[in-house]
XYZ file of C-alpha atoms in Angstrom:
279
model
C 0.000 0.000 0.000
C 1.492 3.731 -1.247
C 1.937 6.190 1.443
C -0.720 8.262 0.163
C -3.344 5.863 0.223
C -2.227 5.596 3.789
C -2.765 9.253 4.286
C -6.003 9.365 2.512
C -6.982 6.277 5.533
C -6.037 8.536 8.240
C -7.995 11.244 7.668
C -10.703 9.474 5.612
C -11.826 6.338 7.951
C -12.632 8.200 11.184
C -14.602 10.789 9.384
C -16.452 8.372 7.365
C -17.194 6.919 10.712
C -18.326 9.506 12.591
C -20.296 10.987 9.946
C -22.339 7.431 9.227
C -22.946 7.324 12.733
C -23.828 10.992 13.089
C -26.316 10.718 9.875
C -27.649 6.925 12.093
C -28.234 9.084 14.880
C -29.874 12.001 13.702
C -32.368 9.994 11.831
C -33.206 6.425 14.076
C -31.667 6.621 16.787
C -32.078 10.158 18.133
C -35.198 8.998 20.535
C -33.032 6.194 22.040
C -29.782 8.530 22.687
C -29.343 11.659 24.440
C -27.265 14.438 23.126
C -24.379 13.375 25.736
C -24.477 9.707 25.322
C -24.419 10.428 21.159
C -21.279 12.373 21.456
C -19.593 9.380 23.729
C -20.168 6.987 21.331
C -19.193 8.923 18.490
C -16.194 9.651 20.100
C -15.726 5.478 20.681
C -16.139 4.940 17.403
C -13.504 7.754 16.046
C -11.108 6.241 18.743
C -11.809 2.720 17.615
C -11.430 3.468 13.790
C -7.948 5.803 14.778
C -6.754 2.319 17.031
C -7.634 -0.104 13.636
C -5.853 2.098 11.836
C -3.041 2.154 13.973
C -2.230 -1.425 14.238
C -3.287 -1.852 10.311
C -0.359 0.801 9.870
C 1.900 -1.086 12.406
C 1.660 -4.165 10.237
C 2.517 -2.331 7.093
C 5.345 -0.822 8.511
C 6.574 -3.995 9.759
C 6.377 -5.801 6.994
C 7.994 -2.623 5.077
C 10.874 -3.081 7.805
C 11.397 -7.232 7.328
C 11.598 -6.788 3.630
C 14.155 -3.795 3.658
C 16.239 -5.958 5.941
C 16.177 -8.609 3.805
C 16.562 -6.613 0.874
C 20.090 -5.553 2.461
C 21.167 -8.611 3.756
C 21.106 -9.524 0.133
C 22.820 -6.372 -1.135
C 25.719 -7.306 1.691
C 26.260 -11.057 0.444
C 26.405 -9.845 -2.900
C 28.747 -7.141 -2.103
C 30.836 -9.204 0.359
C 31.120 -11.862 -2.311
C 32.088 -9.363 -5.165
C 34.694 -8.175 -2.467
C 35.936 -11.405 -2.043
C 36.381 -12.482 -6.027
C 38.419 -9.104 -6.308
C 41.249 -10.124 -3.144
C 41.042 -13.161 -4.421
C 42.367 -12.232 -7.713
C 44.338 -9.586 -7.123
C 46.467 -12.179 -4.844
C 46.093 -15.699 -5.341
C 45.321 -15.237 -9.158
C 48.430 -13.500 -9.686
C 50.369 -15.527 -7.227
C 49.670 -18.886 -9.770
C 50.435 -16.699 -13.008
C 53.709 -16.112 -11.613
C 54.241 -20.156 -10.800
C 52.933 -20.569 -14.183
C 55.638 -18.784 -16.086
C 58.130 -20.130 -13.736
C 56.583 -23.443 -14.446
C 57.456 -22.941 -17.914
C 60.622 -21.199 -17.444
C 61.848 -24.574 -15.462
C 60.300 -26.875 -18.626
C 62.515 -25.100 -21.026
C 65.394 -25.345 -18.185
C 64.880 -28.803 -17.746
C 64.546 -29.988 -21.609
C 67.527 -27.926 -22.510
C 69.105 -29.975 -19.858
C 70.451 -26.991 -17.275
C 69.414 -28.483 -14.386
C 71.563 -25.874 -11.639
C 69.371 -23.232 -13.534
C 66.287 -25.327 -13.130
C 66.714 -26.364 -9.244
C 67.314 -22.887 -9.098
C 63.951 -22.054 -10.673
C 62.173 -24.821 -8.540
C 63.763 -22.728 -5.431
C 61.974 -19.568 -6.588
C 58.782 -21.388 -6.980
C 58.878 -22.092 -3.297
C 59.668 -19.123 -2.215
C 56.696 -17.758 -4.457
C 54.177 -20.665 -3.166
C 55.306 -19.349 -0.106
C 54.430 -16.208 -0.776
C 50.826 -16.914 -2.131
C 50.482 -18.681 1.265
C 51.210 -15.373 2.697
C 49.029 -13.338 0.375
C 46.200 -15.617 1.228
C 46.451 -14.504 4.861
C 46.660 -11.129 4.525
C 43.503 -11.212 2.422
C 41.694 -12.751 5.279
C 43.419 -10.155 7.957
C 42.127 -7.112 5.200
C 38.555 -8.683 5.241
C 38.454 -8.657 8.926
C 40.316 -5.330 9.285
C 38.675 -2.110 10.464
C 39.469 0.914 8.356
C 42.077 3.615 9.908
C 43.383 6.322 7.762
C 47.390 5.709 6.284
C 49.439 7.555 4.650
C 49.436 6.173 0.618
C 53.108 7.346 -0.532
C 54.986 4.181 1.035
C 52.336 1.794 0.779
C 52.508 2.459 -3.198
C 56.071 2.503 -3.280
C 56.272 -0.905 -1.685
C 53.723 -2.200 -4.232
C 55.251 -1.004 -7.230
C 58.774 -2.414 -5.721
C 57.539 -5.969 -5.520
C 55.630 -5.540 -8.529
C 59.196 -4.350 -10.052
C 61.052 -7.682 -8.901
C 58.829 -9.920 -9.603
C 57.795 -9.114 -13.306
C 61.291 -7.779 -14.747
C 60.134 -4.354 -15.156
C 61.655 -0.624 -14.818
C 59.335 1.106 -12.630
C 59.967 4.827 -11.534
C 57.449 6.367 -8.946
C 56.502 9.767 -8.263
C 53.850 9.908 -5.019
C 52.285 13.217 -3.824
C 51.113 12.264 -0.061
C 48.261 11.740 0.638
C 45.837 10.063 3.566
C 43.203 7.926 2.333
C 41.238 5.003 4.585
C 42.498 1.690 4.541
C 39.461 0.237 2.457
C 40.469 3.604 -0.212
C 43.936 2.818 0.034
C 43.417 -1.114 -0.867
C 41.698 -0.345 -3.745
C 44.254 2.080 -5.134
C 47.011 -0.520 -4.569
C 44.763 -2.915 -6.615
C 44.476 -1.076 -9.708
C 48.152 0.102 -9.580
C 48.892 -3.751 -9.029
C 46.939 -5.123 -12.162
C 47.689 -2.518 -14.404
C 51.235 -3.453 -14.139
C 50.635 -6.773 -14.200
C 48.838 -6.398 -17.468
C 51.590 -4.248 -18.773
C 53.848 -7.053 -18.588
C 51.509 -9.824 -18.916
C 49.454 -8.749 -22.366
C 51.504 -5.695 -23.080
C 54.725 -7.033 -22.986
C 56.247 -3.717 -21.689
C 60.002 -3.072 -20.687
C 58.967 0.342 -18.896
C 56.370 1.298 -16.334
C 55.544 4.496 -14.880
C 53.113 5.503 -11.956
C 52.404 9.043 -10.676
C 49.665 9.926 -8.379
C 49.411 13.781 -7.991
C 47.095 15.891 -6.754
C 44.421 18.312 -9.250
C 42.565 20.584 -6.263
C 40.325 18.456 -4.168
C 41.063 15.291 -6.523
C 43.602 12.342 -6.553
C 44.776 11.266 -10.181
C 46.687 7.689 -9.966
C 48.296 7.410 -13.447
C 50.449 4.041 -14.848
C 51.586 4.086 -17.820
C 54.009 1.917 -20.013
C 55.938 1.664 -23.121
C 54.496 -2.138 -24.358
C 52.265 -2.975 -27.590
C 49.034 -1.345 -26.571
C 45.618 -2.769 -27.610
C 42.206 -1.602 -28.856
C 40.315 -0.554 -25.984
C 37.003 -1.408 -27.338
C 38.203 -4.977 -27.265
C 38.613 -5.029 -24.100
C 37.035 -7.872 -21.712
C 36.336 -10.212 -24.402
C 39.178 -12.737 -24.236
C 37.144 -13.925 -20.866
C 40.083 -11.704 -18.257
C 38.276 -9.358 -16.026
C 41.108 -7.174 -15.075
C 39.997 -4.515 -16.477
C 36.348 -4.930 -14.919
C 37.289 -5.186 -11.443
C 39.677 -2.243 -11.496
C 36.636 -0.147 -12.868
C 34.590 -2.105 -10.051
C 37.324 -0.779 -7.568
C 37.288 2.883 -8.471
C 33.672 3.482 -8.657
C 33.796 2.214 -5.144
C 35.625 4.509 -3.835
C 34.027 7.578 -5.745
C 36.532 7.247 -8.443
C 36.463 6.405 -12.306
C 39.001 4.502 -14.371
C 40.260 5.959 -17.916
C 41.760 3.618 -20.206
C 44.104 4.730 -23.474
C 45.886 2.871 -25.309
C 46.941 2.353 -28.450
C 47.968 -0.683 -30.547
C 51.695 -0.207 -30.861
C 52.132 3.049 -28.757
C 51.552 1.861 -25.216
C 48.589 2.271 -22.252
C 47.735 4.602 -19.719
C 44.731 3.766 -16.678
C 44.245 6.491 -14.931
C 42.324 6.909 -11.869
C 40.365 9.950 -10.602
C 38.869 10.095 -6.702
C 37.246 13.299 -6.152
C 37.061 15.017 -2.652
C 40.955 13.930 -1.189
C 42.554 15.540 1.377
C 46.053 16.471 1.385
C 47.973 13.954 3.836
């Protein structure tokens, strides 16, 4: 039932009412009543009609309430499972594409018959099952993690450092600081995380760049690189959703992702988050 039907109830019911019983009263029943005894019982039956209407509303709003709640339980175990898919890939998906080209890098090793190089390269998968081990933990300690506000310069540093090592790549960094909450920051690291990734994974890029700077009241995160570029339009069909997840990630924090590239000339995903405040 619409709220205005409601309201046209409220005011509606009692006077109906009191005017049937008024018109009742006036015409049969004015010999049997006295003026005093009409008005109690008129104003019985306006208190009576006021009371049904009452508990009638009660129930509506009840009902309202249980379906609302339900409606955002749902919303959180759709959320909280979307939240989950993107840790998950952004550590343990990347984690096993790193065994996988060691996996293949030890293959080679093994069939060209350089077997210090491959016991060496079976070393550095166990340090990097190790480290998915580790990832995996630290995705359950963020889910359970309250947010506190951090500073992002070192935390993006350290990212783009590992993310250096591990894939072969020339990173420089340039970080204006800035404070963001831990669930913000996370996000940030994300993006900054799979767009290098992708740089060296589909791009094949030698060079990286990331700059986060801030435009008046905004933060711009920009990574670019120097690999073969692609048609953006394209993008999302080969059944990776990278590229979905980091737009997921930005629009969650108020942000939106830009993507340019170019086949041949490179990419740039850039990152805007309006209302920032200097750290």
């Amino acid at each position: 039932m619409s709220t205005k039907r409601i309201g046209w109830l409220a005011v509606s019911l009692p006077a109906m009412m009191v005017l049937l019983f008024e018109y009742m009263r006036h015409n049969f029943l004015e010999s049997f009543l006295s003026m005093s005894a009409g008005n109690v019982v008129t104003a019985a039956l306006a208190a009576a009609a006021m009371y049904g209407f009452v508990q009638l509303f009660k129930r509506l709003l009840e009902r309202s309430a249980e379906e609302v709640a339900k409606a955002r339980a749902d919303k959180a175990i759709i959320l909280e499972r979307q939240r989950i898919a993107r840790e998950m890939h952004d550590s343990v998906a990347q984690a096993l594409f790193y065994l996988s080209v060691k996996l293949r890098d030890t293959e080679t090793l093994v069939h060209s018959g350089d077997q210090k190089a491959a016991c060496a390269e079976i070393q550095a998968m166990q340090g990097y099952t190790n480290e998915a081990y580790h990832l995996v933990k630290a995705v359950i300690a963020d889910l359970k993690k309250q947010e506190e506000e951090q500073d992002l310069r070192e935390a993006i540093r350290c990212v783009v450092a590992q993310a250096s090592a591990r894939l072969g790549l020339q990173v420089s960094c340039d970080v204006a600081g800035t404070t963001l909450t831990t669930v913000s920051q996370r996000h940030l690291l994300a993006i900054i995380q799979e767009a290098l990734l992708n740089a060296h994974r589909h791009g094949r890029a030698h060079k990286a760049d990331v700059r986060v700077r801030r435009q008046g009241r905004s933060l711009v995160v920009e990574v670019t690189d120097d690999g073969c570029g692609f048609d953006p339009s394209a993008a999302g069909q080969d059944g990776h959703f990278g590229l979905t997840i980091m737009a997921e990630r930005a629009r969650m924090i108020g942000g939106e992702l830009e993507l340019q590239s170019v086949p041949g000339r490179g990419t740039r995903v850039s990152v805007h988050v309006e209302g920032v405040a200097p750290a």
